[in-house]
């Protein structure tokens, strides 16, 4: 499993903890984020990871900013991306099972590192259920085709 990870200046520490956790799980990690605390702009990293997922350069993406909100909004502007911001594991698991999310966003100022790792684990371990959920995901993706 190859994971693309991206973050702004607010997410550096949590990113490092999540990278170590992913590597412990046996994942290959590609770092698209910043590694300094110099103020930067989260849309850049949301878009980079979104494009890496959409082009299949990586299998899934994980994004971290202060709240996880802005960076997930940016990723969701990339065609083919279904990014979700989660602060608890239940929504993370269901977002994969029902919504087939391909990017998970976390708020470094919202969740602690242990909670963040639990969210990541639930999300990675969950599988899309297909069936009636596929119909609904197809409907979401059809909205992209109507943009203009
Ligand atoms: C940066 O201060 C902060 O706005 C950013 O990390 C994120 O929370 C935006 O959604």
Coordinates of N, CA, C and O and ligand atoms in Angstrom, one line a residue:
X1 N 0.9 -1.2 0.0 CA 0.0 0.0 0.0 C 0.9 1.2 0.0 O 1.8 1.4 0.8
X2 N 0.7 2.1 -1.0 CA 1.5 3.3 -1.1 C 0.6 4.5 -0.7 O -0.5 4.7 -1.4
X3 N 1.0 5.3 0.3 CA 0.2 6.4 0.8 C 0.9 7.7 0.5 O 2.1 7.9 0.8
X4 N 0.2 8.7 -0.1 CA 0.7 10.0 -0.3 C 0.3 10.9 0.9 O -0.9 10.8 1.3
X5 N 1.2 11.6 1.5 CA 0.8 12.4 2.7 C 1.2 13.8 2.4 O 2.2 14.1 1.8
X6 N 0.3 14.7 2.9 CA 0.6 16.2 2.7 C 0.2 16.9 3.9 O -0.8 16.5 4.6
X7 N 0.8 18.1 4.1 CA 0.5 18.9 5.3 C 1.0 20.3 5.1 O 1.9 20.5 4.4
X8 N 0.4 21.2 5.9 CA 1.0 22.5 6.0 C 1.8 22.7 7.2 O 2.1 21.7 7.9
X9 N 2.2 23.9 7.6 CA 3.0 24.2 8.7 C 2.4 23.7 10.1 O 3.1 23.3 11.0
X10 N 1.1 23.7 10.1 CA 0.4 23.3 11.4 C 0.4 21.8 11.6 O 0.2 21.3 12.7
X11 N 0.8 21.0 10.5 CA 0.7 19.6 10.6 C 2.0 18.8 10.6 O 2.0 17.6 10.5
X12 N 3.1 19.5 10.8 CA 4.4 18.9 10.7 C 4.6 17.7 11.7 O 4.9 16.6 11.3
X13 N 4.3 18.1 13.0 CA 4.6 17.1 14.0 C 3.7 15.8 13.9 O 4.1 14.7 13.9
X14 N 2.4 16.1 13.6 CA 1.4 15.0 13.5 C 1.8 14.2 12.2 O 1.7 13.0 12.2
X15 N 2.2 14.9 11.2 CA 2.6 14.2 10.0 C 3.7 13.2 10.3 O 3.7 12.0 9.9
X16 N 4.7 13.7 11.0 CA 5.9 12.8 11.3 C 5.4 11.5 12.1 O 5.9 10.4 11.9
X17 N 4.5 11.7 13.0 CA 4.0 10.6 13.8 C 3.2 9.6 13.0 O 3.3 8.4 13.1
X18 N 2.4 10.2 12.1 CA 1.6 9.4 11.2 C 2.5 8.6 10.2 O 2.2 7.4 9.9
X19 N 3.5 9.3 9.7 CA 4.4 8.6 8.8 C 5.1 7.4 9.4 O 5.1 6.3 8.9
X20 N 5.5 7.6 10.7 CA 6.2 6.5 11.4 C 5.2 5.4 11.6 O 5.5 4.2 11.5
X21 N 3.9 5.7 11.9 CA 2.9 4.7 12.2 C 2.6 4.0 10.9 O 2.4 2.7 10.9
X22 N 2.5 4.7 9.8 CA 2.2 4.0 8.5 C 3.4 3.1 8.1 O 3.1 1.9 7.6
X23 N 4.6 3.5 8.4 CA 5.7 2.6 8.0 C 5.7 1.4 8.9 O 6.1 0.3 8.5
X24 N 5.3 1.6 10.2 CA 5.2 0.4 11.1 C 4.2 -0.6 10.6 O 4.3 -1.8 10.7
X25 N 3.2 -0.1 9.9 CA 2.1 -0.9 9.3 C 2.6 -1.6 8.0 O 1.9 -2.4 7.4
X26 N 3.7 -1.2 7.5 CA 4.3 -1.7 6.3 C 3.9 -0.9 5.0 O 4.1 -1.4 3.9
X27 N 3.4 0.3 5.2 CA 3.0 1.1 4.1 C 4.3 1.8 3.5 O 5.1 2.2 4.3
X28 N 4.3 2.0 2.2 CA 5.2 2.9 1.6 C 4.6 4.3 1.7 O 3.4 4.5 1.4
X29 N 5.4 5.3 2.1 CA 4.9 6.7 2.2 C 5.6 7.7 1.3 O 6.8 7.7 1.3
X30 N 4.8 8.4 0.6 CA 5.4 9.5 -0.3 C 5.0 10.8 0.4 O 3.9 11.1 0.6
X31 N 6.0 11.6 0.8 CA 5.8 12.9 1.5 C 5.7 14.1 0.5 O 6.7 14.5 -0.1
X32 N 4.5 14.6 0.4 CA 4.2 15.8 -0.4 C 4.1 17.1 0.4 O 3.9 18.1 -0.1
X33 N 4.3 16.9 1.7 CA 4.0 18.0 2.6 C 5.3 18.9 2.9 O 6.4 18.5 2.5
X34 N 5.0 19.9 3.7 CA 6.2 20.7 4.1 C 6.8 20.1 5.4 O 6.1 19.4 6.2
X35 N 8.1 20.3 5.6 CA 8.8 19.8 6.8 C 9.3 20.9 7.7 O 10.1 20.7 8.6
X36 N 8.8 22.2 7.4 CA 9.2 23.3 8.3 C 8.0 24.0 8.8 O 6.9 23.7 8.4
X37 N 8.2 24.8 9.8 CA 7.1 25.6 10.4 C 6.9 26.9 9.8 O 6.1 27.7 10.2
X38 N 7.6 27.2 8.7 CA 7.4 28.4 7.9 C 5.9 28.4 7.4 O 5.5 27.4 6.8
X39 N 5.3 29.5 7.6 CA 3.8 29.6 7.2 C 3.7 29.3 5.7 O 4.5 29.9 4.9
X40 N 2.8 28.5 5.4 CA 2.5 28.1 4.0 C 1.1 28.0 3.7 O 0.2 28.2 4.6
X41 N 0.7 27.6 2.5 CA -0.7 27.6 2.1 C -1.2 26.1 1.9 O -0.8 25.5 0.9
X42 N -2.2 25.7 2.7 CA -2.6 24.3 2.6 C -3.2 23.9 1.3 O -3.1 22.7 0.9
X43 N -3.8 24.8 0.5 CA -4.4 24.3 -0.8 C -3.3 23.6 -1.7 O -3.6 22.7 -2.4
X44 N -2.1 24.1 -1.6 CA -1.0 23.5 -2.4 C -0.8 22.0 -2.1 O -0.7 21.2 -3.0
X45 N -0.9 21.7 -0.9 CA -0.6 20.3 -0.5 C -1.9 19.4 -0.7 O -1.7 18.3 -1.0
X46 N -3.0 20.0 -0.5 CA -4.3 19.3 -0.8 C -4.3 18.9 -2.2 O -4.7 17.8 -2.6
X47 N -4.0 19.8 -3.1 CA -4.0 19.6 -4.5 C -3.0 18.6 -4.9 O -3.2 17.6 -5.7
X48 N -1.7 18.7 -4.4 CA -0.7 17.7 -4.7 C -1.1 16.3 -4.4 O -0.9 15.4 -5.2
X49 N -1.5 16.1 -3.2 CA -1.9 14.7 -2.8 C -3.1 14.3 -3.6 O -3.2 13.1 -4.0
X50 N -4.1 15.2 -3.8 CA -5.3 14.8 -4.6 C -4.8 14.4 -6.0 O -5.3 13.3 -6.5
X51 N -3.9 15.1 -6.6 CA -3.5 14.7 -8.0 C -2.7 13.4 -8.0 O -2.9 12.6 -8.9
X52 N -2.0 13.1 -6.9 CA -1.2 11.9 -6.8 C -2.2 10.7 -6.7 O -1.9 9.6 -7.3
X53 N -3.2 10.9 -5.9 CA -4.2 9.8 -5.8 C -5.0 9.6 -7.1 O -5.2 8.5 -7.6
X54 N -5.4 10.7 -7.7 CA -6.3 10.7 -8.9 C -5.5 10.0 -10.0 O -6.1 9.3 -10.9
X55 N -4.2 10.3 -10.1 CA -3.3 9.7 -11.2 C -2.8 8.3 -10.9 O -2.1 7.7 -11.6
X56 N -3.2 7.8 -9.7 CA -2.8 6.5 -9.2 C -1.3 6.4 -8.9 O -0.7 5.3 -8.8
X57 N -0.6 7.5 -8.8 CA 0.8 7.5 -8.3 C 0.9 6.9 -6.9 O 1.9 6.3 -6.6
X58 N -0.2 7.1 -6.1 CA -0.3 6.5 -4.8 C -1.7 5.9 -4.7 O -2.6 6.2 -5.5
X59 N -1.9 5.0 -3.8 CA -3.1 4.3 -3.6 C -4.2 5.2 -2.9 O -5.3 5.2 -3.2
X60 N -3.7 5.8 -1.8 CA -4.6 6.6 -1.0 C -3.8 7.9 -0.5 O -2.6 7.9 -0.5
X61 N -4.6 8.9 0.0 CA -3.9 10.1 0.5 C -4.3 10.4 1.9 O -5.4 10.1 2.4
X62 N -3.4 11.0 2.7 CA -3.7 11.5 4.0 C -3.2 12.9 4.1 O -2.0 13.2 3.7
X63 N -4.0 13.8 4.6 CA -3.7 15.2 4.6 C -3.9 15.7 6.0 O -4.8 15.3 6.8
X64 N -3.0 16.7 6.4 CA -3.1 17.3 7.8 C -2.8 18.8 7.7 O -1.9 19.2 7.1
X65 N -3.8 19.5 8.2 CA -3.6 20.9 8.5 C -4.1 21.2 9.9 O -4.2 20.3 10.7
X66 N -4.3 22.5 10.2 CA -4.7 22.8 11.6 C -6.1 22.1 12.0 O -6.2 21.4 13.0
X67 N -7.0 22.2 11.1 CA -8.3 21.6 11.3 C -8.6 20.4 10.4 O -9.6 19.6 10.7
X68 N -7.9 20.3 9.3 CA -8.1 19.3 8.3 C -9.2 19.7 7.3 O -9.4 19.1 6.3
X69 N -9.8 20.9 7.6 CA -10.9 21.4 6.7 C -10.4 21.9 5.4 O -10.8 21.5 4.3
X70 N -9.5 22.9 5.5 CA -9.1 23.6 4.3 C -8.4 22.7 3.3 O -8.7 22.7 2.1
X71 N -7.5 21.8 3.9 CA -6.7 20.9 3.0 C -7.6 19.9 2.3 O -7.4 19.5 1.2
X72 N -8.7 19.5 3.0 CA -9.6 18.5 2.4 C -10.5 19.2 1.4 O -10.8 18.6 0.3
X73 N -10.9 20.4 1.6 CA -11.6 21.2 0.6 C -10.8 21.3 -0.7 O -11.3 21.1 -1.8
X74 N -9.5 21.6 -0.5 CA -8.7 21.7 -1.7 C -8.6 20.4 -2.5 O -8.7 20.3 -3.7
X75 N -8.4 19.3 -1.7 CA -8.2 18.0 -2.4 C -9.5 17.6 -3.1 O -9.5 17.0 -4.2
X76 N -10.6 18.0 -2.5 CA -11.9 17.6 -3.2 C -12.2 18.4 -4.5 O -13.1 18.0 -5.2
X77 N -11.4 19.4 -4.8 CA -11.5 20.1 -6.1 C -10.8 19.3 -7.2 O -11.0 19.6 -8.4
X78 N -10.0 18.3 -6.9 CA -9.4 17.5 -7.9 C -10.3 16.4 -8.4 O -10.9 15.7 -7.5
X79 N -10.5 16.3 -9.7 CA -11.4 15.3 -10.2 C -11.1 13.9 -9.7 O -9.9 13.5 -9.8
X80 N -12.0 13.2 -9.2 CA -11.8 11.8 -8.8 C -11.6 11.7 -7.3 O -11.5 10.5 -6.8
X81 N -11.5 12.8 -6.6 CA -11.1 12.7 -5.2 C -12.4 12.8 -4.3 O -13.3 13.6 -4.5
X82 N -12.4 11.9 -3.3 CA -13.4 11.9 -2.3 C -12.7 12.0 -0.9 O -12.2 11.0 -0.4
X83 N -12.5 13.2 -0.5 CA -11.7 13.5 0.7 C -12.7 13.7 1.9 O -13.7 14.4 1.7
X84 N -12.3 13.2 3.1 CA -13.2 13.4 4.3 C -12.2 13.8 5.4 O -11.1 13.3 5.6
X85 N -12.7 14.8 6.2 CA -12.0 15.2 7.4 C -12.7 14.5 8.6 O -13.9 14.5 8.7
X86 N -11.9 13.8 9.4 CA -12.5 13.0 10.5 C -11.8 13.4 11.8 O -10.5 13.5 11.8
X87 N -12.5 13.4 12.9 CA -11.9 13.6 14.2 C -12.3 12.4 15.1 O -12.0 12.5 16.3
X88 N -12.9 11.4 14.6 CA -13.2 10.2 15.3 C -13.2 9.0 14.3 O -13.4 9.2 13.2
X89 N -12.9 7.8 14.9 CA -12.8 6.6 14.0 C -14.0 6.1 13.3 O -13.9 5.5 12.2
X90 N -15.2 6.3 13.9 CA -16.4 5.8 13.3 C -16.7 6.3 11.9 O -17.0 5.6 11.0
X91 N -16.6 7.7 11.8 CA -16.9 8.3 10.5 C -15.8 7.9 9.5 O -16.1 7.8 8.3
X92 N -14.6 7.7 10.0 CA -13.5 7.4 9.1 C -13.8 6.0 8.5 O -13.7 5.8 7.2
X93 N -14.1 5.0 9.3 CA -14.5 3.7 8.8 C -15.6 3.7 7.9 O -15.6 3.1 6.8
X94 N -16.7 4.4 8.3 CA -17.9 4.4 7.4 C -17.7 5.2 6.1 O -18.3 4.9 5.1
X95 N -16.8 6.2 6.2 CA -16.5 7.0 5.0 C -15.8 6.1 3.9 O -16.0 6.4 2.7
X96 N -15.1 5.1 4.3 CA -14.5 4.1 3.4 C -15.6 3.1 2.9 O -15.7 2.8 1.8
X97 N -16.3 2.6 3.9 CA -17.3 1.5 3.6 C -18.4 2.0 2.7 O -18.8 1.3 1.8
X98 N -18.9 3.2 3.0 CA -20.1 3.6 2.3 C -19.7 4.7 1.2 O -20.4 4.7 0.2
X99 N -18.7 5.5 1.4 CA -18.5 6.6 0.5 C -17.2 6.4 -0.4 O -16.9 7.2 -1.2
X100 N -16.5 5.3 -0.1 CA -15.3 5.0 -0.8 C -14.3 6.2 -0.9 O -13.8 6.5 -1.9
X101 N -14.1 6.8 0.3 CA -13.2 7.9 0.3 C -11.8 7.5 0.0 O -11.3 6.4 0.3
X102 N -11.1 8.3 -0.7 CA -9.7 8.0 -1.1 C -8.7 8.9 -0.5 O -7.5 8.7 -0.7
X103 N -9.2 9.9 0.2 CA -8.3 10.8 1.0 C -8.9 11.0 2.4 O -10.1 11.3 2.5
X104 N -8.0 10.9 3.4 CA -8.4 11.2 4.8 C -7.7 12.4 5.2 O -6.5 12.5 5.1
X105 N -8.4 13.4 5.8 CA -7.8 14.6 6.4 C -8.0 14.6 7.9 O -9.0 14.2 8.4
X106 N -6.9 15.1 8.6 CA -6.9 15.2 10.0 C -6.6 16.6 10.4 O -5.8 17.3 9.8
X107 N -7.1 17.0 11.6 CA -6.8 18.3 12.1 C -5.8 18.2 13.2 O -6.1 17.7 14.3
X108 N -4.6 18.7 13.0 CA -3.5 18.6 14.0 C -3.8 19.4 15.3 O -3.3 19.1 16.4
X109 N -4.7 20.4 15.1 CA -5.1 21.2 16.3 C -6.4 20.7 16.9 O -7.0 21.3 17.8
X110 N -6.9 19.6 16.4 CA -8.2 19.0 16.8 C -8.0 17.7 17.5 O -8.6 17.4 18.6
X111 N -7.2 16.8 16.9 CA -7.1 15.4 17.5 C -5.6 15.3 18.0 O -4.7 15.8 17.4
X112 N -5.5 14.5 19.0 CA -4.2 14.1 19.5 C -3.6 13.0 18.6 O -4.3 12.4 17.8
X113 N -2.3 12.7 18.8 CA -1.7 11.7 17.9 C -2.2 10.3 18.1 O -2.3 9.6 17.1
X114 N -2.6 9.9 19.3 CA -3.1 8.5 19.4 C -4.5 8.4 18.8 O -4.8 7.4 18.1
X115 N -5.3 9.4 18.9 CA -6.6 9.4 18.2 C -6.4 9.4 16.7 O -7.1 8.7 16.0
X116 N -5.5 10.2 16.3 CA -5.2 10.3 14.8 C -4.8 8.9 14.3 O -5.2 8.5 13.2
X117 N -4.0 8.2 15.0 CA -3.5 6.9 14.6 C -4.7 5.9 14.5 O -4.8 5.1 13.6
X118 N -5.6 6.0 15.5 CA -6.7 5.1 15.5 C -7.6 5.4 14.3 O -8.1 4.5 13.7
X119 N -7.8 6.7 14.0 CA -8.6 7.1 12.9 C -8.0 6.5 11.6 O -8.7 6.0 10.7
X120 N -6.7 6.7 11.4 CA -6.0 6.2 10.3 C -6.1 4.7 10.1 O -6.4 4.2 9.1
X121 N -6.0 4.0 11.2 CA -6.1 2.5 11.2 C -7.5 2.1 10.8 O -7.7 1.2 10.0
X122 N -8.5 2.7 11.4 CA -9.9 2.3 11.0 C -10.2 2.6 9.5 O -10.8 1.8 8.9
X123 N -9.6 3.7 9.1 CA -9.9 4.0 7.7 C -9.1 3.1 6.7 O -9.7 2.6 5.7
X124 N -7.9 2.8 7.0 CA -7.1 1.9 6.2 C -7.6 0.5 6.2 O -7.6 -0.2 5.2
X125 N -8.1 0.0 7.3 CA -8.6 -1.4 7.5 C -10.0 -1.6 6.9 O -10.4 -2.7 6.6
X126 N -10.7 -0.5 6.7 CA -12.1 -0.6 6.2 C -12.1 -0.8 4.6 O -11.1 -0.4 4.0
X127 N -13.1 -1.5 4.1 CA -13.2 -1.7 2.7 C -14.5 -1.2 2.2 O -15.6 -1.4 2.8
X128 N -14.5 -0.7 1.0 CA -15.7 -0.2 0.4 C -16.7 -1.4 0.2 O -16.3 -2.4 -0.3
X129 N -18.0 -1.2 0.5 CA -18.9 -2.2 0.5 C -19.6 -2.4 -0.9 O -20.3 -3.4 -1.1
X130 N -19.5 -1.4 -1.7 CA -20.1 -1.5 -3.1 C -21.7 -1.5 -3.0 O -22.3 -1.0 -2.1
X131 N -22.3 -2.3 -3.9 CA -23.7 -2.4 -3.9 C -24.5 -1.1 -4.0 O -24.1 -0.2 -4.8
X132 N -25.4 -0.9 -3.1 CA -26.2 0.4 -3.2 C -25.3 1.6 -2.9 O -25.6 2.7 -3.4
X133 N -24.2 1.4 -2.2 CA -23.3 2.5 -2.0 C -22.6 2.9 -3.2 O -22.3 4.1 -3.4
X134 N -22.3 1.9 -4.1 CA -21.7 2.3 -5.4 C -22.6 3.2 -6.2 O -22.1 4.2 -6.8
X135 N -23.9 3.0 -6.2 CA -24.8 3.8 -6.9 C -24.7 5.3 -6.4 O -24.7 6.2 -7.2
X136 N -24.6 5.4 -5.1 CA -24.6 6.8 -4.5 C -23.3 7.4 -4.8 O -23.2 8.6 -5.1
X137 N -22.2 6.7 -4.7 CA -20.9 7.2 -5.0 C -20.8 7.6 -6.5 O -20.3 8.7 -6.9
X138 N -21.4 6.8 -7.4 CA -21.5 7.2 -8.8 C -22.3 8.5 -9.0 O -21.9 9.3 -9.8
X139 N -23.3 8.7 -8.2 CA -24.1 9.9 -8.3 C -23.2 11.1 -7.9 O -23.3 12.2 -8.5
X140 N -22.4 10.9 -6.8 CA -21.5 12.0 -6.4 C -20.6 12.4 -7.5 O -20.4 13.6 -7.8
X141 N -20.0 11.3 -8.1 CA -18.9 11.6 -9.1 C -19.5 12.2 -10.4 O -18.9 12.9 -11.1
X142 N -20.8 11.9 -10.6 CA -21.5 12.4 -11.8 C -21.6 13.9 -11.7 O -21.7 14.7 -12.7
X143 N -21.7 14.4 -10.4 CA -21.8 15.9 -10.2 C -20.6 16.6 -10.8 O -20.7 17.7 -11.4
X144 N -19.4 15.9 -10.7 CA -18.2 16.5 -11.2 C -18.3 16.8 -12.7 O -17.8 17.7 -13.2
X145 N -19.0 15.8 -13.4 CA -19.1 15.9 -14.9 C -20.0 17.1 -15.3 O -20.0 17.5 -16.4
X146 N -20.8 17.5 -14.3 CA -21.8 18.6 -14.6 C -21.2 20.0 -14.3 O -21.9 21.0 -14.4
X147 N -20.0 20.0 -13.8 CA -19.4 21.3 -13.4 C -19.2 22.1 -14.7 O -18.8 21.6 -15.7
X148 N -19.3 23.4 -14.5 CA -19.0 24.2 -15.7 C -19.3 25.6 -15.4 O -19.6 26.0 -14.3
Ligands
LIG1 C1 -3.3 27.6 9.3 O1 -3.2 28.5 10.3 C2 -4.7 27.0 9.2 O2 -5.6 27.9 8.7 C3 -4.7 25.7 8.4 O3 -3.8 24.8 8.9 C4 -6.0 24.9 8.4 O4 -6.5 24.8 9.6 C5 -7.0 25.4 7.4 O5 -8.1 24.8 7.2

